[in-house]
Amino acid sequence: VTSSFNGSNLSAPLEKALTYGANGEQSGNNPHNQNNGNNSSGLDEIQRLKDLISEKEKNWRVEYERVTNENETLRSKAGESILATQWRTRYESCLREKEELAE
């Protein structure tokens, strides 16, 4: 299982949590298994990863809405002037960084 969110790789923790979860389900059916500590930490890890995924989805949703609103604004009558202002701001920022690096 490989999941990538915002450049971070969650495959190892996710596989670990899923393994603990699978072991927890198996040992839950076996009353003779004394490995409850690992099962609990595995379930905690699964919950932590679920919370992380929910947070990332929320952040992506907010960013998507921001970009969508920006695109709608750019398509309006004033869009060209807004776009020109954004590019000028970006250009000036890059120019300042270039000058700072040259010093």
XYZ file of N, CA and C in Angstrom:
309
model
N 0.857 -1.173 0.000
C 0.000 0.000 0.000
C 0.892 1.221 0.000
N 0.722 2.092 -0.965
C 1.498 3.320 -1.009
C 0.541 4.485 -1.105
N 0.628 5.402 -0.150
C -0.177 6.609 -0.159
C 0.754 7.783 -0.012
N 0.576 8.785 -0.848
C 1.446 9.946 -0.780
C 0.597 11.182 -0.619
N 0.859 11.934 0.438
C 0.132 13.165 0.695
C 1.132 14.296 0.814
N 1.012 15.244 -0.079
C 1.805 16.462 0.027
C 3.284 16.134 0.147
N 3.764 15.167 -0.632
C 5.167 14.830 -0.634
C 5.611 13.893 0.474
N 4.771 13.594 1.425
C 5.175 12.696 2.507
C 4.695 11.291 2.191
N 5.538 10.300 2.486
C 5.219 8.916 2.177
C 4.703 8.231 3.426
N 3.492 7.733 3.360
C 2.868 7.089 4.511
C 2.841 5.570 4.384
N 3.531 5.022 3.383
C 3.385 3.592 3.133
C 3.860 2.744 4.305
N 5.017 3.047 4.882
C 5.530 2.222 5.979
C 4.624 2.285 7.211
N 4.259 3.490 7.706
C 3.367 3.517 8.870
C 2.003 2.911 8.585
N 1.513 3.108 7.362
C 0.208 2.568 7.012
C 0.257 1.045 6.986
N 1.315 0.492 6.385
C 1.452 -0.966 6.353
C 1.569 -1.519 7.776
N 2.341 -0.818 8.616
C 2.500 -1.251 10.012
C 1.158 -1.252 10.727
N 0.402 -0.170 10.546
C -0.898 -0.066 11.206
C -1.859 -1.123 10.693
N -1.846 -1.341 9.381
C -2.737 -2.354 8.819
C -2.359 -3.751 9.311
N -1.055 -4.001 9.439
C -0.605 -5.286 9.957
C -1.058 -5.463 11.397
N -0.874 -4.421 12.215
C -1.335 -4.491 13.600
C -2.843 -4.679 13.652
N -3.549 -3.974 12.774
C -5.003 -4.100 12.752
C -5.430 -5.505 12.375
N -4.752 -6.075 11.385
C -5.076 -7.438 10.969
C -4.751 -8.421 12.088
N -3.620 -8.218 12.739
C -3.259 -9.092 13.857
C -4.249 -8.921 15.003
N -4.703 -7.708 15.207
C -5.659 -7.443 16.280
C -6.966 -8.159 16.033
N -7.409 -8.171 14.782
C -8.653 -8.878 14.471
C -8.486 -10.372 14.693
N -7.317 -10.896 14.300
C -7.090 -12.328 14.471
C -6.998 -12.692 15.941
N -6.226 -11.891 16.698
C -6.049 -12.233 18.102
C -7.314 -11.959 18.904
N -8.160 -11.069 18.425
C -9.411 -10.796 19.118
C -10.324 -12.005 19.106
N -10.178 -12.832 18.106
C -10.984 -14.042 18.023
C -10.396 -15.179 18.853
N -9.157 -15.012 19.303
C -8.477 -16.062 20.051
C -8.280 -15.602 21.489
N -9.054 -16.101 22.444
C -8.930 -15.642 23.830
C -7.627 -16.072 24.485
N -6.871 -16.991 23.871
C -5.628 -17.482 24.459
C -4.437 -16.603 24.078
N -4.621 -15.656 23.161
C -3.524 -14.795 22.730
C -3.337 -13.675 23.742
N -2.096 -13.491 24.221
C -1.804 -12.495 25.256
C -1.167 -11.236 24.667
N -1.343 -10.946 23.404
C -0.646 -9.849 22.729
C -1.530 -8.618 22.600
N -2.240 -8.236 23.644
C -3.182 -7.117 23.581
C -2.502 -5.763 23.483
N -1.285 -5.590 24.013
C -0.583 -4.314 23.968
C -0.287 -3.879 22.547
N 0.197 -4.784 21.703
C 0.485 -4.463 20.306
C -0.791 -4.162 19.532
N -1.856 -4.872 19.840
C -3.116 -4.644 19.147
C -3.633 -3.247 19.420
N -3.536 -2.827 20.662
C -3.995 -1.498 21.028
C -3.170 -0.431 20.342
N -1.845 -0.599 20.310
C -1.001 0.397 19.660
C -1.241 0.384 18.155
N -1.530 -0.771 17.589
C -1.836 -0.844 16.161
C -3.127 -0.117 15.833
N -4.137 -0.297 16.675
C -5.405 0.399 16.464
C -5.231 1.898 16.650
N -4.389 2.286 17.616
C -4.087 3.706 17.807
C -3.401 4.279 16.575
N -2.491 3.487 15.991
C -1.771 3.928 14.788
C -2.740 4.078 13.621
N -3.674 3.146 13.488
C -4.670 3.250 12.424
C -5.514 4.509 12.612
N -5.928 4.779 13.833
C -6.732 5.974 14.102
C -5.933 7.241 13.820
N -4.647 7.229 14.198
C -3.792 8.390 13.947
C -3.663 8.648 12.445
N -3.493 7.566 11.676
C -3.370 7.708 10.230
C -4.692 8.166 9.605
N -5.809 7.664 10.117
C -7.108 8.122 9.628
C -7.281 9.613 9.891
N -6.878 10.056 11.093
C -6.966 11.482 11.426
C -6.074 12.309 10.509
N -4.870 11.799 10.229
C -3.948 12.496 9.338
C -4.534 12.615 7.937
N -5.119 11.545 7.449
C -5.727 11.556 6.119
C -6.893 12.540 6.084
N -7.707 12.555 7.119
C -8.828 13.506 7.182
C -8.329 14.938 7.159
N -7.272 15.199 7.906
C -6.712 16.553 7.942
C -6.168 16.954 6.566
N -5.462 16.030 5.908
C -4.923 16.320 4.568
C -6.061 16.562 3.579
N -7.114 15.741 3.636
C -8.254 15.931 2.744
C -8.892 17.294 2.967
N -9.021 17.687 4.228
C -9.595 18.991 4.552
C -8.727 20.102 3.969
N -7.403 19.991 4.152
C -6.493 20.997 3.614
C -6.576 21.061 2.095
N -6.638 19.902 1.451
C -6.753 19.870 -0.002
C -8.065 20.481 -0.459
N -9.145 20.215 0.260
C -10.453 20.761 -0.095
C -10.435 22.291 -0.010
N -9.850 22.809 1.065
C -9.756 24.261 1.235
C -8.918 24.869 0.114
N -7.794 24.240 -0.196
C -6.926 24.752 -1.258
C -7.624 24.656 -2.613
N -8.338 23.572 -2.856
C -9.078 23.421 -4.110
C -10.128 24.521 -4.260
N -10.858 24.788 -3.185
C -11.872 25.845 -3.236
C -11.227 27.201 -3.495
N -10.063 27.443 -2.884
C -9.361 28.704 -3.101
C -8.958 28.851 -4.566
N -8.399 27.795 -5.133
C -7.976 27.837 -6.530
C -9.188 27.977 -7.455
N -10.270 27.283 -7.144
C -11.484 27.382 -7.947
C -12.031 28.801 -7.930
N -12.075 29.401 -6.748
C -12.543 30.795 -6.654
C -11.625 31.739 -7.413
N -10.325 31.503 -7.319
C -9.364 32.340 -8.040
C -9.571 32.204 -9.550
N -9.794 30.980 -10.022
C -10.039 30.775 -11.454
C -11.312 31.476 -11.910
N -12.354 31.427 -11.095
C -13.594 32.119 -11.450
C -13.363 33.630 -11.539
N -12.588 34.158 -10.601
C -12.276 35.581 -10.611
C -11.479 35.948 -11.859
N -10.532 35.088 -12.218
C -9.705 35.373 -13.395
C -10.509 35.310 -14.689
N -11.573 34.550 -14.697
C -12.413 34.462 -15.894
C -13.375 35.633 -16.020
N -13.501 36.409 -14.974
C -14.402 37.560 -15.020
C -13.761 38.691 -15.825
N -14.485 39.803 -15.949
C -13.994 40.948 -16.718
C -12.673 41.470 -16.166
N -12.547 41.518 -14.859
C -11.341 42.068 -14.242
C -10.224 41.041 -14.147
N -10.458 39.866 -14.673
C -9.497 38.782 -14.543
C -8.135 39.089 -15.133
N -8.108 39.743 -16.281
C -6.828 40.026 -16.919
C -5.976 40.954 -16.067
N -6.588 41.962 -15.483
C -5.808 42.890 -14.661
C -5.358 42.211 -13.369
N -6.199 41.334 -12.805
C -5.809 40.600 -11.603
C -4.651 39.666 -11.920
N -4.745 38.969 -13.045
C -3.679 38.058 -13.456
C -2.382 38.828 -13.685
N -2.468 39.975 -14.325
C -1.276 40.788 -14.563
C -0.659 41.238 -13.238
N -1.487 41.602 -12.283
C -0.994 42.017 -10.969
C -0.301 40.853 -10.264
N -0.894 39.673 -10.350
C -0.282 38.500 -9.720
C 1.081 38.198 -10.333
N 1.153 38.220 -11.645
C 2.423 37.936 -12.308
C 3.457 39.003 -11.994
N 3.041 40.263 -11.918
C 3.979 41.336 -11.571
C 4.511 41.128 -10.146
N 3.630 40.751 -9.218
C 4.042 40.493 -7.843
C 5.034 39.336 -7.792
N 4.735 38.292 -8.540
C 5.647 37.141 -8.575
C 6.996 37.531 -9.177
N 6.951 38.306 -10.251
C 8.176 38.747 -10.914
C 9.014 39.588 -9.957
N 8.393 40.532 -9.278
C 9.123 41.390 -8.345
C 9.714 40.578 -7.199
N 8.987 39.593 -6.723
C 9.476 38.725 -5.657
C 10.700 37.945 -6.120
N 10.631 37.385 -7.307
C 11.771 36.637 -7.858
C 12.967 37.555 -8.090
N 12.705 38.746 -8.565
C 13.776 39.716 -8.804
C 14.476 40.087 -7.498
N 13.685 40.300 -6.421
C 14.270 40.601 -5.105
C 15.133 39.436 -4.615
N 14.626 38.220 -4.774
C 15.401 37.047 -4.349
C 16.700 36.938 -5.133
N 16.638 37.203 -6.424
C 17.823 37.146 -7.273
C 18.850 38.181 -6.831
N 18.365 39.391 -6.516
C 19.281 40.449 -6.078
C 19.901 40.109 -4.723
N 19.096 39.509 -3.823
C 19.615 39.123 -2.512
C 20.680 38.035 -2.638
N 20.472 37.110 -3.555
C 21.445 36.040 -3.748
C 22.728 36.571 -4.394
N 22.607 37.603 -5.215
C 23.764 38.181 -5.887
C 24.657 38.945 -4.893
N 24.084 39.409 -3.795
C 24.846 40.199 -2.821
C 25.755 39.382 -1.988
